[in-house]
PDB file of C-alpha atoms in Angstrom:
ATOM      1  CA  UNK B 163     -70.122  15.099  -8.901  1.00 53.00           C
ATOM      2  CA  UNK B 164     -70.680  11.757  -7.110  1.00 52.00           C
ATOM      3  CA  UNK B 165     -71.079  10.048 -10.477  1.00 54.00           C
ATOM      4  CA  UNK B 166     -67.782  11.561 -11.688  1.00 49.00           C
ATOM      5  CA  UNK B 167     -65.948  10.332  -8.571  1.00 50.00           C
ATOM      6  CA  UNK B 168     -67.442   6.852  -8.929  1.00 45.00           C
ATOM      7  CA  UNK B 169     -66.421   6.647 -12.610  1.00 49.00           C
ATOM      8  CA  UNK B 170     -62.918   7.887 -11.775  1.00 48.00           C
ATOM      9  CA  UNK B 171     -62.518   5.299  -9.005  1.00 46.00           C
ATOM     10  CA  UNK B 172     -63.768   2.503 -11.265  1.00 49.00           C
ATOM     11  CA  UNK B 173     -61.364   3.462 -14.044  1.00 48.00           C
ATOM     12  CA  UNK B 174     -58.475   3.622 -11.562  1.00 48.00           C
ATOM     13  CA  UNK B 175     -59.403   0.207 -10.197  1.00 46.00           C
ATOM     14  CA  UNK B 176     -59.601  -1.294 -13.684  1.00 45.00           C
ATOM     15  CA  UNK B 177     -56.251   0.274 -14.627  1.00 44.00           C
ATOM     16  CA  UNK B 178     -54.568  -1.180 -11.566  1.00 47.00           C
ATOM     17  CA  UNK B 179     -56.068  -4.614 -12.164  1.00 52.00           C
ATOM     18  CA  UNK B 180     -54.779  -4.610 -15.767  1.00 73.00           C
ATOM     19  CA  UNK B 181     -51.160  -4.844 -14.591  1.00 89.00           C
ATOM     20  CA  UNK B 182     -49.407  -7.948 -13.366  1.00 94.00           C
ATOM     21  CA  UNK B 183     -47.356  -7.829 -10.176  1.00 96.00           C
ATOM     22  CA  UNK B 184     -43.889  -9.378 -10.127  1.00 96.00           C
ATOM     23  CA  UNK B 185     -42.500 -10.189  -6.685  1.00 97.00           C
ATOM     24  CA  UNK B 186     -38.825 -11.022  -6.145  1.00 97.00           C
ATOM     25  CA  UNK B 187     -37.087 -12.866  -3.287  1.00 95.00           C
ATOM     26  CA  UNK B 188     -35.607 -10.608  -0.582  1.00 93.00           C
ATOM     27  CA  UNK B 189     -32.086 -10.655  -2.043  1.00 94.00           C
ATOM     28  CA  UNK B 190     -33.095  -9.460  -5.537  1.00 96.00           C
ATOM     29  CA  UNK B 191     -34.251  -5.966  -6.464  1.00 96.00           C
ATOM     30  CA  UNK B 192     -35.458  -4.329  -9.667  1.00 97.00           C
ATOM     31  CA  UNK B 193     -33.201  -1.467 -10.754  1.00 96.00           C
ATOM     32  CA  UNK B 194     -34.837  -0.670 -14.103  1.00 96.00           C
ATOM     33  CA  UNK B 195     -37.715  -1.675 -16.350  1.00 96.00           C
ATOM     34  CA  UNK B 196     -37.286  -1.130 -20.086  1.00 96.00           C
ATOM     35  CA  UNK B 197     -34.363   1.202 -19.413  1.00 94.00           C
ATOM     36  CA  UNK B 198     -36.286   3.353 -16.926  1.00 95.00           C
ATOM     37  CA  UNK B 199     -34.839   3.397 -13.408  1.00 94.00           C
ATOM     38  CA  UNK B 200     -36.950   2.175 -10.521  1.00 93.00           C
ATOM     39  CA  UNK B 201     -36.137   2.815  -6.880  1.00 86.00           C
ATOM     40  CA  UNK B 202     -34.599  -0.557  -5.933  1.00 79.00           C
ATOM     41  CA  UNK B 203     -37.909  -2.327  -5.532  1.00 89.00           C
ATOM     42  CA  UNK B 204     -38.592  -5.971  -4.753  1.00 93.00           C
ATOM     43  CA  UNK B 205     -41.998  -5.763  -6.402  1.00 95.00           C
ATOM     44  CA  UNK B 206     -43.331  -3.996  -9.487  1.00 95.00           C
ATOM     45  CA  UNK B 207     -46.569  -3.737 -11.444  1.00 95.00           C
ATOM     46  CA  UNK B 208     -46.126  -4.250 -15.158  1.00 94.00           C
ATOM     47  CA  UNK B 209     -48.365  -4.243 -18.232  1.00 95.00           C
ATOM     48  CA  UNK B 210     -48.443  -7.112 -20.753  1.00 93.00           C
ATOM     49  CA  UNK B 211     -45.829  -6.924 -23.501  1.00 94.00           C
ATOM     50  CA  UNK B 212     -42.124  -7.438 -24.085  1.00 95.00           C
ATOM     51  CA  UNK B 213     -39.941  -6.065 -21.280  1.00 96.00           C
ATOM     52  CA  UNK B 214     -36.301  -5.948 -20.309  1.00 96.00           C
ATOM     53  CA  UNK B 215     -36.015  -6.101 -16.532  1.00 97.00           C
ATOM     54  CA  UNK B 216     -32.762  -5.189 -14.824  1.00 97.00           C
ATOM     55  CA  UNK B 217     -32.214  -6.777 -11.435  1.00 97.00           C
ATOM     56  CA  UNK B 218     -29.448  -6.816  -8.889  1.00 96.00           C
ATOM     57  CA  UNK B 219     -28.506  -9.278  -6.187  1.00 96.00           C
ATOM     58  CA  UNK B 220     -27.850  -7.574  -2.864  1.00 92.00           C
ATOM     59  CA  UNK B 221     -27.598  -9.163   0.558  1.00 92.00           C
ATOM     60  CA  UNK B 222     -25.668  -8.974   3.805  1.00 89.00           C
ATOM     61  CA  UNK B 223     -24.104 -11.991   5.492  1.00 86.00           C
ATOM     62  CA  UNK B 224     -22.787 -12.108   9.016  1.00 81.00           C
ATOM     63  CA  UNK B 225     -20.608 -14.895  10.385  1.00 74.00           C
ATOM     64  CA  UNK B 226     -20.069 -13.240  13.745  1.00 71.00           C
ATOM     65  CA  UNK B 227     -20.563 -10.049  15.719  1.00 68.00           C
ATOM     66  CA  UNK B 228     -17.715  -8.232  13.935  1.00 71.00           C
ATOM     67  CA  UNK B 229     -17.815  -9.958  10.552  1.00 75.00           C
ATOM     68  CA  UNK B 230     -20.281  -8.622   7.988  1.00 80.00           C
ATOM     69  CA  UNK B 231     -20.059  -9.243   4.240  1.00 83.00           C
ATOM     70  CA  UNK B 232     -22.024  -7.297   1.665  1.00 89.00           C
ATOM     71  CA  UNK B 233     -22.547  -9.231  -1.555  1.00 92.00           C
ATOM     72  CA  UNK B 234     -23.757  -7.278  -4.555  1.00 94.00           C
ATOM     73  CA  UNK B 235     -23.948  -8.276  -8.211  1.00 96.00           C
ATOM     74  CA  UNK B 236     -23.576  -6.194 -11.314  1.00 96.00           C
ATOM     75  CA  UNK B 237     -26.728  -5.806 -13.369  1.00 97.00           C
ATOM     76  CA  UNK B 238     -28.608  -9.006 -14.186  1.00 97.00           C
ATOM     77  CA  UNK B 239     -31.100  -8.979 -17.054  1.00 97.00           C
ATOM     78  CA  UNK B 240     -34.368 -10.804 -17.635  1.00 97.00           C
ATOM     79  CA  UNK B 241     -36.187 -10.553 -20.964  1.00 95.00           C
ATOM     80  CA  UNK B 242     -39.869 -11.109 -20.246  1.00 94.00           C
ATOM     81  CA  UNK B 243     -42.714 -11.439 -22.724  1.00 93.00           C
ATOM     82  CA  UNK B 244     -45.750 -11.000 -20.499  1.00 92.00           C
ATOM     83  CA  UNK B 245     -48.847 -12.251 -22.336  1.00 89.00           C
ATOM     84  CA  UNK B 246     -51.342 -12.359 -19.454  1.00 87.00           C
ATOM     85  CA  UNK B 247     -52.150 -10.194 -16.474  1.00 90.00           C
ATOM     86  CA  UNK B 248     -51.013 -12.912 -14.077  1.00 91.00           C
ATOM     87  CA  UNK B 249     -49.067 -12.118 -10.956  1.00 95.00           C
ATOM     88  CA  UNK B 250     -45.576 -13.619 -11.028  1.00 96.00           C
ATOM     89  CA  UNK B 251     -43.786 -14.962  -7.985  1.00 97.00           C
ATOM     90  CA  UNK B 252     -40.027 -15.289  -8.496  1.00 97.00           C
ATOM     91  CA  UNK B 253     -38.079 -17.724  -6.379  1.00 95.00           C
ATOM     92  CA  UNK B 254     -34.619 -19.220  -6.308  1.00 91.00           C
ATOM     93  CA  UNK B 255     -32.608 -21.525  -4.124  1.00 87.00           C
ATOM     94  CA  UNK B 256     -32.128 -20.413  -0.541  1.00 88.00           C
ATOM     95  CA  UNK B 257     -28.936 -18.425  -0.176  1.00 91.00           C
ATOM     96  CA  UNK B 258     -27.562 -18.398   3.361  1.00 90.00           C
ATOM     97  CA  UNK B 259     -23.820 -17.864   2.868  1.00 90.00           C
ATOM     98  CA  UNK B 260     -21.457 -15.575   1.006  1.00 91.00           C
ATOM     99  CA  UNK B 261     -20.226 -18.594  -0.960  1.00 92.00           C
ATOM    100  CA  UNK B 262     -23.728 -19.570  -2.136  1.00 94.00           C
ATOM    101  CA  UNK B 263     -24.452 -15.912  -2.975  1.00 94.00           C
ATOM    102  CA  UNK B 264     -21.393 -15.727  -5.214  1.00 94.00           C
ATOM    103  CA  UNK B 265     -22.371 -19.040  -6.811  1.00 95.00           C
ATOM    104  CA  UNK B 266     -25.825 -17.616  -7.593  1.00 96.00           C
ATOM    105  CA  UNK B 267     -24.285 -14.449  -9.083  1.00 96.00           C
ATOM    106  CA  UNK B 268     -21.988 -16.547 -11.302  1.00 96.00           C
ATOM    107  CA  UNK B 269     -24.949 -18.523 -12.659  1.00 95.00           C
ATOM    108  CA  UNK B 270     -28.175 -16.676 -11.790  1.00 97.00           C
ATOM    109  CA  UNK B 271     -31.178 -18.965 -12.206  1.00 96.00           C
ATOM    110  CA  UNK B 272     -34.671 -18.054 -11.038  1.00 97.00           C
ATOM    111  CA  UNK B 273     -37.935 -19.972 -11.024  1.00 97.00           C
ATOM    112  CA  UNK B 274     -41.250 -18.424 -12.053  1.00 96.00           C
ATOM    113  CA  UNK B 275     -44.650 -19.309 -10.632  1.00 95.00           C
ATOM    114  CA  UNK B 276     -47.969 -17.918 -11.905  1.00 92.00           C
ATOM    115  CA  UNK B 277     -51.562 -19.118 -11.688  1.00 90.00           C
ATOM    116  CA  UNK B 278     -51.148 -21.028 -14.963  1.00 88.00           C
ATOM    117  CA  UNK B 279     -47.440 -21.881 -14.844  1.00 87.00           C
ATOM    118  CA  UNK B 280     -45.449 -23.494 -12.041  1.00 92.00           C
ATOM    119  CA  UNK B 281     -41.708 -23.928 -11.847  1.00 92.00           C
ATOM    120  CA  UNK B 282     -40.468 -22.400 -15.112  1.00 94.00           C
ATOM    121  CA  UNK B 283     -36.693 -21.873 -14.946  1.00 95.00           C
ATOM    122  CA  UNK B 284     -35.248 -18.642 -16.273  1.00 95.00           C
ATOM    123  CA  UNK B 285     -31.556 -17.846 -16.591  1.00 96.00           C
ATOM    124  CA  UNK B 286     -30.668 -14.238 -15.923  1.00 97.00           C
ATOM    125  CA  UNK B 287     -27.841 -12.822 -18.031  1.00 96.00           C
ATOM    126  CA  UNK B 288     -25.107 -10.302 -17.309  1.00 94.00           C
ATOM    127  CA  UNK B 289     -24.342  -7.275 -19.490  1.00 94.00           C
ATOM    128  CA  UNK B 290     -21.841  -9.080 -21.757  1.00 92.00           C
ATOM    129  CA  UNK B 291     -24.285 -11.946 -22.361  1.00 92.00           C
ATOM    130  CA  UNK B 292     -27.087  -9.474 -23.095  1.00 93.00           C
ATOM    131  CA  UNK B 293     -24.927  -7.647 -25.662  1.00 92.00           C
ATOM    132  CA  UNK B 294     -24.057 -10.978 -27.307  1.00 90.00           C
ATOM    133  CA  UNK B 295     -27.755 -11.889 -27.586  1.00 87.00           C
ATOM    134  CA  UNK B 296     -28.549  -8.481 -29.082  1.00 88.00           C
ATOM    135  CA  UNK B 297     -25.728  -8.759 -31.631  1.00 90.00           C
ATOM    136  CA  UNK B 298     -26.862 -12.242 -32.713  1.00 88.00           C
ATOM    137  CA  UNK B 299     -30.443 -11.024 -33.167  1.00 85.00           C
ATOM    138  CA  UNK B 300     -29.223  -7.972 -35.060  1.00 81.00           C
ATOM    139  CA  UNK B 301     -27.109 -10.143 -37.391  1.00 84.00           C
ATOM    140  CA  UNK B 302     -30.096 -12.410 -38.110  1.00 81.00           C
ATOM    141  CA  UNK B 303     -32.261  -9.409 -38.940  1.00 83.00           C
ATOM    142  CA  UNK B 304     -29.616  -7.934 -41.241  1.00 84.00           C
ATOM    143  CA  UNK B 305     -29.198 -11.237 -43.138  1.00 83.00           C
ATOM    144  CA  UNK B 306     -32.899 -11.607 -43.942  1.00 69.00           C
TER     145      UNK B 306
END
């Protein structure tokens, strides 16, 4: 029985270590991974492979005691081809105001840091841009 428990724990530990962890800044959350909803998380574990990550910007800004602004984006998409089990730290410019939040939403750019890669810029796309990319890829496939 002890041997069975030890083997089970080792296989669980190796399974967990096989996934990479992606950590987002406080104002971004994951809403789905490959079309499967996740519970508004700022961090996920993900296996190597091609993934479509859906994120959302969400933050609260206060300019005074009675003035609170909620800023929320529509879905933002990130196509990720994860080739290694490296943890990924996502960062972006500091966003301290409603104006800078809206500017980020209009042109969402993130920066990726891993153990082997520092400072890679990634542009997130909105739903219309994602559909355009899909249609272009589909047209290329149909013409070949």
